[in-house]
Each structure stands twice: as structure tokens, then as C-alpha cells.
PDB file of C-alpha atoms in Angstrom:
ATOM      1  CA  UNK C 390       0.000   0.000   0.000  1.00 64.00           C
ATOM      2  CA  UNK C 391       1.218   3.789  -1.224  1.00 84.00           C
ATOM      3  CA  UNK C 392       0.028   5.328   1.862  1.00 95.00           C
ATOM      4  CA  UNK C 393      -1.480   8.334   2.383  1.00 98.00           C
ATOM      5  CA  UNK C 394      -0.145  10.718  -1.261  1.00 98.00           C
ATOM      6  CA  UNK C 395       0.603  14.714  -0.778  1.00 98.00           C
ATOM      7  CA  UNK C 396       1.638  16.761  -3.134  1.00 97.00           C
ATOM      8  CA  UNK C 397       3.529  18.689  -3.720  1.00 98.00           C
ATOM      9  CA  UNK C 398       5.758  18.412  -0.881  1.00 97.00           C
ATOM     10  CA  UNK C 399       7.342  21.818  -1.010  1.00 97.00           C
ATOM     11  CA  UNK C 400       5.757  25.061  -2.311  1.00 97.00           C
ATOM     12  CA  UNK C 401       7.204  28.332  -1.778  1.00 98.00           C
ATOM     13  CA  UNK C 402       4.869  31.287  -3.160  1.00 97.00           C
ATOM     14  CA  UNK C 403       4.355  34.598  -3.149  1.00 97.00           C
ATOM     15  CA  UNK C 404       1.776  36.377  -0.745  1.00 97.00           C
ATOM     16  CA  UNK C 405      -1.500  36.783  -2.298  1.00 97.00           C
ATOM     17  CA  UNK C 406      -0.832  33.852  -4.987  1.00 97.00           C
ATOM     18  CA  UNK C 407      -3.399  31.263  -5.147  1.00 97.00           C
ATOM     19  CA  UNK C 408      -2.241  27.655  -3.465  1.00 98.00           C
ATOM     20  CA  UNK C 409      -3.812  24.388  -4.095  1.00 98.00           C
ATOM     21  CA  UNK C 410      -2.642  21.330  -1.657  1.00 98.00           C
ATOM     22  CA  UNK C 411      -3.585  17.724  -3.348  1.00 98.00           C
ATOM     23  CA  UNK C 412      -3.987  14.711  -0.757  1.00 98.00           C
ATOM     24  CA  UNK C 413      -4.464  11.054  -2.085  1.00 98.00           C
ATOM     25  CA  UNK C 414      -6.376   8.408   0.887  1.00 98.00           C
ATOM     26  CA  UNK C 415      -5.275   5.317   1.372  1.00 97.00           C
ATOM     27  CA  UNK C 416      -7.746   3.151  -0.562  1.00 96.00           C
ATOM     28  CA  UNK C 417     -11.014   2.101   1.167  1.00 94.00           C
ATOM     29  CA  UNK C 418     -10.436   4.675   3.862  1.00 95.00           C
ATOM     30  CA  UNK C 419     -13.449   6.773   4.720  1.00 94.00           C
ATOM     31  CA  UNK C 420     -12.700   9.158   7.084  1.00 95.00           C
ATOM     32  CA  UNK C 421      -9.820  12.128   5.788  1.00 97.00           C
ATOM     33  CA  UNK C 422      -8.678  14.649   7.842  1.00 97.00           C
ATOM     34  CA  UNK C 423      -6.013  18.048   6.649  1.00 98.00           C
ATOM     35  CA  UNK C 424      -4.334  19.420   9.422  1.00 97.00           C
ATOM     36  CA  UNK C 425      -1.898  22.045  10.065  1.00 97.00           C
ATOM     37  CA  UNK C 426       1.414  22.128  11.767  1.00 96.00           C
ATOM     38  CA  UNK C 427       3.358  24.907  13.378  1.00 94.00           C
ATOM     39  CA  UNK C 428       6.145  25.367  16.159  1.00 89.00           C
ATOM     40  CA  UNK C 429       3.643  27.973  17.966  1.00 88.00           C
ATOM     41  CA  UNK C 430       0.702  26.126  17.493  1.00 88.00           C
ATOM     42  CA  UNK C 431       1.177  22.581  17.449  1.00 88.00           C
ATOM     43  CA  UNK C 432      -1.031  20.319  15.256  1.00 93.00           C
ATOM     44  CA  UNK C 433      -4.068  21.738  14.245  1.00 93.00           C
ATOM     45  CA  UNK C 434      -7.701  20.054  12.998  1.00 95.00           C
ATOM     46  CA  UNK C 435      -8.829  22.304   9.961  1.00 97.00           C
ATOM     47  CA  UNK C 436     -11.095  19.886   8.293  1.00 97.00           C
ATOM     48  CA  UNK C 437     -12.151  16.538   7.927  1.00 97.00           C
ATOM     49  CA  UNK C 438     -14.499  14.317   5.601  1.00 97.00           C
ATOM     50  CA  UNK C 439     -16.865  11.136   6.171  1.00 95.00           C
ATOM     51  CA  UNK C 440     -17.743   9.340   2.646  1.00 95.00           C
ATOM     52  CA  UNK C 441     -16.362  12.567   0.991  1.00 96.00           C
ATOM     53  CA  UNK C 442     -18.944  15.054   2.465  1.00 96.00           C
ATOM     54  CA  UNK C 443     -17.543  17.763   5.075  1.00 96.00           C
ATOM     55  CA  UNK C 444     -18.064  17.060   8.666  1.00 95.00           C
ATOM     56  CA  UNK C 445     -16.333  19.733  10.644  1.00 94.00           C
ATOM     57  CA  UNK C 446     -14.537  22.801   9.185  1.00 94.00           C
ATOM     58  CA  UNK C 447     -14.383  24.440  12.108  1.00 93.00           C
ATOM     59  CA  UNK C 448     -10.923  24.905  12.401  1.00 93.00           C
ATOM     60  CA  UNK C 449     -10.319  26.245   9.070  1.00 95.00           C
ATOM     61  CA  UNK C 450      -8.514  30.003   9.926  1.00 88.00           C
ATOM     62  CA  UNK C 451     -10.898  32.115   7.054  1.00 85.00           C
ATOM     63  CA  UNK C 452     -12.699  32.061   4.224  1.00 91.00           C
ATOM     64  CA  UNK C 453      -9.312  32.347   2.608  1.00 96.00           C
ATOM     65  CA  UNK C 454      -9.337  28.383   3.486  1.00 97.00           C
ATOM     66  CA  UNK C 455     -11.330  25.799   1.253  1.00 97.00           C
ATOM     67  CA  UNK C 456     -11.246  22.428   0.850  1.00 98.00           C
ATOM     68  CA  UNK C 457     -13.221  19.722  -1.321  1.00 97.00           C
ATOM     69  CA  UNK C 458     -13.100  15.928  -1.556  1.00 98.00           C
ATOM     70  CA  UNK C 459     -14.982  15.217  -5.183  1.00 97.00           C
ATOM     71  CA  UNK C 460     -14.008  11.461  -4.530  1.00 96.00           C
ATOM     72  CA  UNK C 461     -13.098   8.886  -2.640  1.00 95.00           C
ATOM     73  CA  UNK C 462      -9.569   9.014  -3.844  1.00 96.00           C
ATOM     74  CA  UNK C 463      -8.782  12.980  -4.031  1.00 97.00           C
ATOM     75  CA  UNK C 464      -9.453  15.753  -1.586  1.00 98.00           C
ATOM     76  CA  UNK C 465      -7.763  19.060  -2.217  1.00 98.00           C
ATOM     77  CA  UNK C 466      -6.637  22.392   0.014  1.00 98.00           C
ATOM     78  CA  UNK C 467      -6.846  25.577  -1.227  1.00 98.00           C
ATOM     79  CA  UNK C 468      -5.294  28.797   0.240  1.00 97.00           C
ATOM     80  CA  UNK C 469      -6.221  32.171  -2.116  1.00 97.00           C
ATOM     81  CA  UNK C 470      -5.140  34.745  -0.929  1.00 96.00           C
ATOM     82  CA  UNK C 471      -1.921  33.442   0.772  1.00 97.00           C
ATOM     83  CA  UNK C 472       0.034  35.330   3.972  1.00 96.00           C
ATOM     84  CA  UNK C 473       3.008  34.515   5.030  1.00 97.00           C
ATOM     85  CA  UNK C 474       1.181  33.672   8.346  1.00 95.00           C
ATOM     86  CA  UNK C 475      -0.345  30.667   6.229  1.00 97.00           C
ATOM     87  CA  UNK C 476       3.136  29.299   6.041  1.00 97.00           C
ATOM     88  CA  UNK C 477       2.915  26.003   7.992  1.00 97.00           C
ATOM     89  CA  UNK C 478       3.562  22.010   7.411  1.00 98.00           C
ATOM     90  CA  UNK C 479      -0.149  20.795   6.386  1.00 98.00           C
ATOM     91  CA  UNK C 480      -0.623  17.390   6.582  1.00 98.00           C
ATOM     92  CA  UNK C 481      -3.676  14.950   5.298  1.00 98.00           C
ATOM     93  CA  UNK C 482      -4.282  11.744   7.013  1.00 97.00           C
ATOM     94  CA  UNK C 483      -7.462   9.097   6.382  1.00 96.00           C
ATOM     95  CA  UNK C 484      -8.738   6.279   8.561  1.00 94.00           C
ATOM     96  CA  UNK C 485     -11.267   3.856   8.356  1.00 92.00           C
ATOM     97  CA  UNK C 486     -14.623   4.908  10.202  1.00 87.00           C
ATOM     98  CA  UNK C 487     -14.440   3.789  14.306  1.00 82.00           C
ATOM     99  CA  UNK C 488     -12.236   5.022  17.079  1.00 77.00           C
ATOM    100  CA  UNK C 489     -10.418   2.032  17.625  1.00 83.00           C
ATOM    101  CA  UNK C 490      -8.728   2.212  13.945  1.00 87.00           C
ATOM    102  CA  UNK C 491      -5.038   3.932  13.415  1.00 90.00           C
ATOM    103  CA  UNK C 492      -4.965   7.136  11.219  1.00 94.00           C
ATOM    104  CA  UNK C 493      -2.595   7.250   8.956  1.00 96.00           C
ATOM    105  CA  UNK C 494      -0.696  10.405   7.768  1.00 97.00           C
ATOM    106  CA  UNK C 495       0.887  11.293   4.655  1.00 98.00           C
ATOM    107  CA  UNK C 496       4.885  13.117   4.511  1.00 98.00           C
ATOM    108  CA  UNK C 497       2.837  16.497   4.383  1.00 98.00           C
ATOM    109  CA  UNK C 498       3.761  19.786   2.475  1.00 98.00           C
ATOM    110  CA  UNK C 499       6.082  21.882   4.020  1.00 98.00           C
ATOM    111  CA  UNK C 500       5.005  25.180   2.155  1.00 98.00           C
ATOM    112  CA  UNK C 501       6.574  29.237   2.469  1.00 98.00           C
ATOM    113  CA  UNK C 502       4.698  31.917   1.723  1.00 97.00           C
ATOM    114  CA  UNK C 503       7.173  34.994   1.466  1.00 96.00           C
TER     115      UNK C 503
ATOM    116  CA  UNK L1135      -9.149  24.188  28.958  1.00 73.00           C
ATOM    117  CA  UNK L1136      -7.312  21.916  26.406  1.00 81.00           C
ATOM    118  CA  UNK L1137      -9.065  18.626  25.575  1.00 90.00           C
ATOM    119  CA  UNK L1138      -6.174  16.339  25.798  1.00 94.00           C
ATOM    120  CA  UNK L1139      -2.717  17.965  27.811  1.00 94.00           C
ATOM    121  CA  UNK L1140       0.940  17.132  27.992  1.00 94.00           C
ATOM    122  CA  UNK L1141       3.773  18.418  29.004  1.00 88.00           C
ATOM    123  CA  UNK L1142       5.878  19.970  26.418  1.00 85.00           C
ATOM    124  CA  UNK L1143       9.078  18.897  27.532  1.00 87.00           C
ATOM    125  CA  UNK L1144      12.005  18.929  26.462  1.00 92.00           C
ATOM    126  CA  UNK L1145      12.973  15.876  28.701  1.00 94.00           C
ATOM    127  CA  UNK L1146      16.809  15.539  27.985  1.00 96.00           C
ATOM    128  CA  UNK L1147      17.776  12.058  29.268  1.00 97.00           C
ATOM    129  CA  UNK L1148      20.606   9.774  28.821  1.00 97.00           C
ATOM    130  CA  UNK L1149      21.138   6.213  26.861  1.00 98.00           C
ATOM    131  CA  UNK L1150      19.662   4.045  28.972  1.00 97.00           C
ATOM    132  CA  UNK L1151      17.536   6.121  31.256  1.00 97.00           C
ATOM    133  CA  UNK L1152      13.797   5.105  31.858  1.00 97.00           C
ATOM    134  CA  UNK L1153      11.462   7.798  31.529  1.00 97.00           C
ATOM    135  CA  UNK L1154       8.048   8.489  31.462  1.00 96.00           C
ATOM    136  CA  UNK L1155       5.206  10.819  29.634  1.00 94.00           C
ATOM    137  CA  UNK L1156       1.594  11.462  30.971  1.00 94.00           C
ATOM    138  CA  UNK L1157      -1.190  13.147  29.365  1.00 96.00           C
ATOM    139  CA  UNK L1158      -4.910  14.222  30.884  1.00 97.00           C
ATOM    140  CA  UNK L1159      -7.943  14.534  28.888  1.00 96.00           C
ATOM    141  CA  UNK L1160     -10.912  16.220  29.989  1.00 95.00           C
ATOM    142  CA  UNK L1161     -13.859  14.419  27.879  1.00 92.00           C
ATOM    143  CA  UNK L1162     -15.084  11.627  30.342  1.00 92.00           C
ATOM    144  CA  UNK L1163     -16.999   9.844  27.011  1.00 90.00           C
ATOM    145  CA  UNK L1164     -13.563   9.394  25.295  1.00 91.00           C
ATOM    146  CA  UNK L1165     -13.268   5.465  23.989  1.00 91.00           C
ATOM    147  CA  UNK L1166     -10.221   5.182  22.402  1.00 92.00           C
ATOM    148  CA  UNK L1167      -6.223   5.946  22.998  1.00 95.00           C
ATOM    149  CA  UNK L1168      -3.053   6.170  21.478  1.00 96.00           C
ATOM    150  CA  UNK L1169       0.392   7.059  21.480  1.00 97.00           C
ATOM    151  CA  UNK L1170       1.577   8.402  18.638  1.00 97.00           C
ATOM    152  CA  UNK L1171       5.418   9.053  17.349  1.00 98.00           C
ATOM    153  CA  UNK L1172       6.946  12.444  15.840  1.00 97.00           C
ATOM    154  CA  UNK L1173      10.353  12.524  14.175  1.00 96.00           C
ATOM    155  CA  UNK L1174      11.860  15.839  12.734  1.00 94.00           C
ATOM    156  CA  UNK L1175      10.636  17.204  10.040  1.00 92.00           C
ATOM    157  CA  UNK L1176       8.223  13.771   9.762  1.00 96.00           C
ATOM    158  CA  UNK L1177       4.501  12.929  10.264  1.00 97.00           C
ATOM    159  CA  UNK L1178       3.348  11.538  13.239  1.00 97.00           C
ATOM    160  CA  UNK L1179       2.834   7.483  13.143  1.00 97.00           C
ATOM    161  CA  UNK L1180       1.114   5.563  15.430  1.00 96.00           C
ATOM    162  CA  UNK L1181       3.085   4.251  18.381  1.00 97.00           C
ATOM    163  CA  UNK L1182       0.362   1.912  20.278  1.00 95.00           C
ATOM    164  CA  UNK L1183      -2.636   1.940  21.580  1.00 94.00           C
ATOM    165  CA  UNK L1184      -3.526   2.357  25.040  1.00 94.00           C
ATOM    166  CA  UNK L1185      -5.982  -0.622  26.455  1.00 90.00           C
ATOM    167  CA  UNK L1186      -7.643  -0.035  29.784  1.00 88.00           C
ATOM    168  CA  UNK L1187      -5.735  -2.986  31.170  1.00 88.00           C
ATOM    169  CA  UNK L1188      -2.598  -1.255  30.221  1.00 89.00           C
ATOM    170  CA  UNK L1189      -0.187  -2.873  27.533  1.00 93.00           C
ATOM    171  CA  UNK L1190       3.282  -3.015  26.786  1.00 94.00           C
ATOM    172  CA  UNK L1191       5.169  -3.293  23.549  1.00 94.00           C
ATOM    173  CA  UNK L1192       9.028  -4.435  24.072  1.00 96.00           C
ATOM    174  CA  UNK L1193      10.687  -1.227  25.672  1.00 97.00           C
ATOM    175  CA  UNK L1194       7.310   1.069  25.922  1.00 97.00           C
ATOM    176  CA  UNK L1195       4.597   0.309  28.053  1.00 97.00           C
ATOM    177  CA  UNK L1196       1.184   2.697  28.288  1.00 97.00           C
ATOM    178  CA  UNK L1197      -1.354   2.804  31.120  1.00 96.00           C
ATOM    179  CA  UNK L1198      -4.916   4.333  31.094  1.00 96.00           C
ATOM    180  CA  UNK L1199      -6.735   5.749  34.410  1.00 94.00           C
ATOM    181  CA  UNK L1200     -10.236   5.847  33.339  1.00 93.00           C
ATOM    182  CA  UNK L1201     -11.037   7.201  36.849  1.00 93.00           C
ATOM    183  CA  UNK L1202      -8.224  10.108  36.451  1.00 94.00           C
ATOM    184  CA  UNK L1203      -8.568  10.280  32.938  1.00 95.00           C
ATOM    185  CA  UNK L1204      -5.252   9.982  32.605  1.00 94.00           C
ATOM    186  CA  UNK L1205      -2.786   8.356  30.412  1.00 96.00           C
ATOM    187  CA  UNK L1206       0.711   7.361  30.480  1.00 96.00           C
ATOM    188  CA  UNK L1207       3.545   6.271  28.448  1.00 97.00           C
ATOM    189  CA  UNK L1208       6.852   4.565  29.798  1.00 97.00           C
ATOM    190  CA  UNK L1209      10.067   4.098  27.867  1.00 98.00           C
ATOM    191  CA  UNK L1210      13.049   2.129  29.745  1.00 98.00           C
ATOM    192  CA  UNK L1211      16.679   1.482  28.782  1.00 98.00           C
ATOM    193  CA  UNK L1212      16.092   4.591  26.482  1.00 98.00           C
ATOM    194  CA  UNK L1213      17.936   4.559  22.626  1.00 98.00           C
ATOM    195  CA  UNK L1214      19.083   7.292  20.585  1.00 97.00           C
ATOM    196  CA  UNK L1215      16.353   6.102  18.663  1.00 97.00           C
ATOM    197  CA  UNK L1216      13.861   7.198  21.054  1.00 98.00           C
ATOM    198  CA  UNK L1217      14.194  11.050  20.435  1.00 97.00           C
ATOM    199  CA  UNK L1218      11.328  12.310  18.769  1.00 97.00           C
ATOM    200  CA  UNK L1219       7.915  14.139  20.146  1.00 96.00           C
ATOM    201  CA  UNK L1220       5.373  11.900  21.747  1.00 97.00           C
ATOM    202  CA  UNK L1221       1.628  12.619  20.893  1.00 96.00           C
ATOM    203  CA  UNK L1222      -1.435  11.677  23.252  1.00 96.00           C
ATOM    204  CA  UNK L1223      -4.422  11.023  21.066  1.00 95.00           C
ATOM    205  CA  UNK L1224      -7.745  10.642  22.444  1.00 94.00           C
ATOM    206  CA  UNK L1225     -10.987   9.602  20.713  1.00 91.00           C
ATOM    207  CA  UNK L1226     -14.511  10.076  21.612  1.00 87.00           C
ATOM    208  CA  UNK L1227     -16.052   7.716  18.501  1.00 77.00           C
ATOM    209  CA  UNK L1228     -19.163   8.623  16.749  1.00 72.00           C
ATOM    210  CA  UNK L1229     -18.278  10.961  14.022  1.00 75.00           C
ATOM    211  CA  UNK L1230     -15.803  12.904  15.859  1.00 83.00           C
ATOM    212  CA  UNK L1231     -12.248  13.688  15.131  1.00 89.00           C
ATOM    213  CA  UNK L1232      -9.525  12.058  17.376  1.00 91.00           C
ATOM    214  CA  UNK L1233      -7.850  14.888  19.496  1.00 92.00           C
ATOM    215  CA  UNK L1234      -4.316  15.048  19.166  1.00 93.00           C
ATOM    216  CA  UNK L1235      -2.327  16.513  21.901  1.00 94.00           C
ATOM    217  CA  UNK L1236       0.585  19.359  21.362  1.00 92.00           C
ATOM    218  CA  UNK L1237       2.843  16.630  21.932  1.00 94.00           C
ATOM    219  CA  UNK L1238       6.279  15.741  24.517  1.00 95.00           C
ATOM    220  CA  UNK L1239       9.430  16.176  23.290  1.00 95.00           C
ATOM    221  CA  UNK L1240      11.676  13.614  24.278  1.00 97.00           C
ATOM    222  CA  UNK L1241      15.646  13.748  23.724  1.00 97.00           C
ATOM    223  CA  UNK L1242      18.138  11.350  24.043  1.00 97.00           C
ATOM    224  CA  UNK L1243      21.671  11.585  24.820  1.00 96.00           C
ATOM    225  CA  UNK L1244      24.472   9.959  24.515  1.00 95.00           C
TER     226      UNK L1244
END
């Protein structure tokens, strides 16, 4: 098994430029989750997805935040306008549905926004 | 109040050294536990789970206090290996999210 997919895994942009984070689930996995990572702030819950539909978005930042799963198998992150305050490690992870069951995270994108 | 709450560390300790992590979590319905592992510049994988018996895996050994809500994690005859951040996960089930906590960073010297 691939694993969880990100891409890319660095992106370094320019404030105010449009950025589009790709995440690939593990096969058969129904639950997937994008999360953000920073020293100050630790690992943060922006969104997740059950059978593709949005759950919880509370913890995306603004409406400057979207995200959309059209499919089992693709669920993307988009950032327009970017700040240099978006700049961050954001990760995707899926699990199958019940508490009990691991989650499983992909290498994340490490991405700079000067 | 945080959900789930650990102490940040650092805990500096030397080859060989037993030490231990603990974590509290403040939603009594929680079902499920886990320790999960943080290198550098990685994503965090999963560790072990945490049974309410307790349960140990070779070196590491995790404990839950149901009653305390309140969960530990103890690593003897620490490794180099071992340095990395420690993350308490808690789970309430339903639909809900597992709550990841801001993590222990554990280093290990030589």
C-alpha cells in the first residue's frame, strides 16, 4: 500500500498567490482529515471528511481556506489569498470509520509563503 | 481548557535512562487511545494503543486511568532512537475527530 499521497511536498509562493494542496487516501479509507502544523501552534484540525462530504470545518482560519473531496480518492486544500502567516507544514491523514482504527498520515507539504 | 494535555518537555535524558510521559484529557466519554510518534521534520505514526488494562510493547509500556482520565507512556533502557515528540491522542467515537495533543518532546543523549 502507497500510503497516504501529498503533493507537492514543497511550495514556496508569493503572498496573495493562489495555493492548491492535493492529498491522495489510502484506498477504502473513509474518514480524511487536513491538518496544520506549526512550532507555535502545534497540530491543528482544519477539516475533515466522512464518505467525501464535510463534517467539521471548524478549524479552518478564514474564508481564505477551502477544501473539497470530489471522490473517494482525491481531496484538495486551497489557500487564495496566501500570507506569510499561512506558512505552515499541512498534513492529510485518512482512517477507516471507528475510534479504535489507526490514522494514517501522509509526509505532508512543508510550504513558504514569502 | 485543552481537551487532551501534555507536558511539552524537552525531557533531555541519557542512553539508557527510563522515563516516562503522561497526558490528561478532559472528555469523560472518550473510547479510544493512542500514542503516537513524531520525528523531525516527519509525520506523526502511530506508536500503540492504550488498552484499559494497560499494555506493553518491548521497551514502551502505556497505562490508562479511566477514573483520572489519565494516560501514560513509559520508555526504559532509552535509545538514541527514542528522540522524537510523543503525541497523546484521544478519541470520543461517533463521528468525531480524534484529538491530538501538542505533543512531549523527548531527547536522548548519549
Amino acid at each position: 500500500d502507497a500510503g497516504v499521497i501529498q503533493s507537492p511536498r514543497h511550495e514556496v509562493t508569493e503572498m496573495g498567490q493562489e495555493v492548491t494542496l492535493r492529498c491522495k487516501p489510502i484506498s477504502g479509507h473513509d474518514y480524511l482529515f487536513w491538518y496544520r502544523q506549526t512550532m507555535m501552534r502545534g497540530l491543528e484540525l482544519l477539516i475533515y471528511f466522512n464518505n467525501n462530504v464535510p463534517i467539521d470545518d471548524s478549524g479552518m482560519p478564514e474564508d481564505r481556506f477551502s477544501a473539497k473531496m470530489p471522490n473517494a480518492s482525491f481531496s484538495t486544500l486551497k489557500i487564495q489569498p496566501s500570507e506569510p502567516r499561512d506558512s505552515a507544514v499541512y498534513f492529510c491523514a485518512s482512517r477507516i470509520a471507528g475510534p479504535y482504527n489507526e490514522q494514517f498520515f501522509g509526509p505532508g507539504t512543508r510550504l513558504t509563503v514569502l | 481548557r485543552k481537551e487532551v494535555e501534555q507536558d511539552p518537555g524537552p525531557f533531555n535524558v541519557p542512553e539508557g535512562a527510563t522515563v516516562a510521559f503522561n497526558c490528561t484529557y478532559s472528555n469523560s466519554a472518550s473510547q479510544s487511545f493512542f500514542w503516537y510518534r513524531q520525528d523531525c521534520r516527519k509525520e506523526p505514526k502511530l506508536l500503540m494503543s492504550v488498552y484499559s488494562s494497560g499494555n506493553e510493547d518491548g521497551r514502551f509500556t502505556a497505562q490508562l486511568n479511566r477514573a483520572s482520565q489519565y494516560i501514560s507512556l513509559l520508555i526504559r533502557d532509552s535509545k538514541l532512537s527514542d528522540s522524537a515528540t510523543y503525541l497523546c491522542v484521544v478519541g470520543v467515537g461517533g463521528r468525531r475527530a480524534l484529538t491530538f495533543g501538542s505533543g512531549t518532546r523527548l531527547q536522548v543523549q548519549p
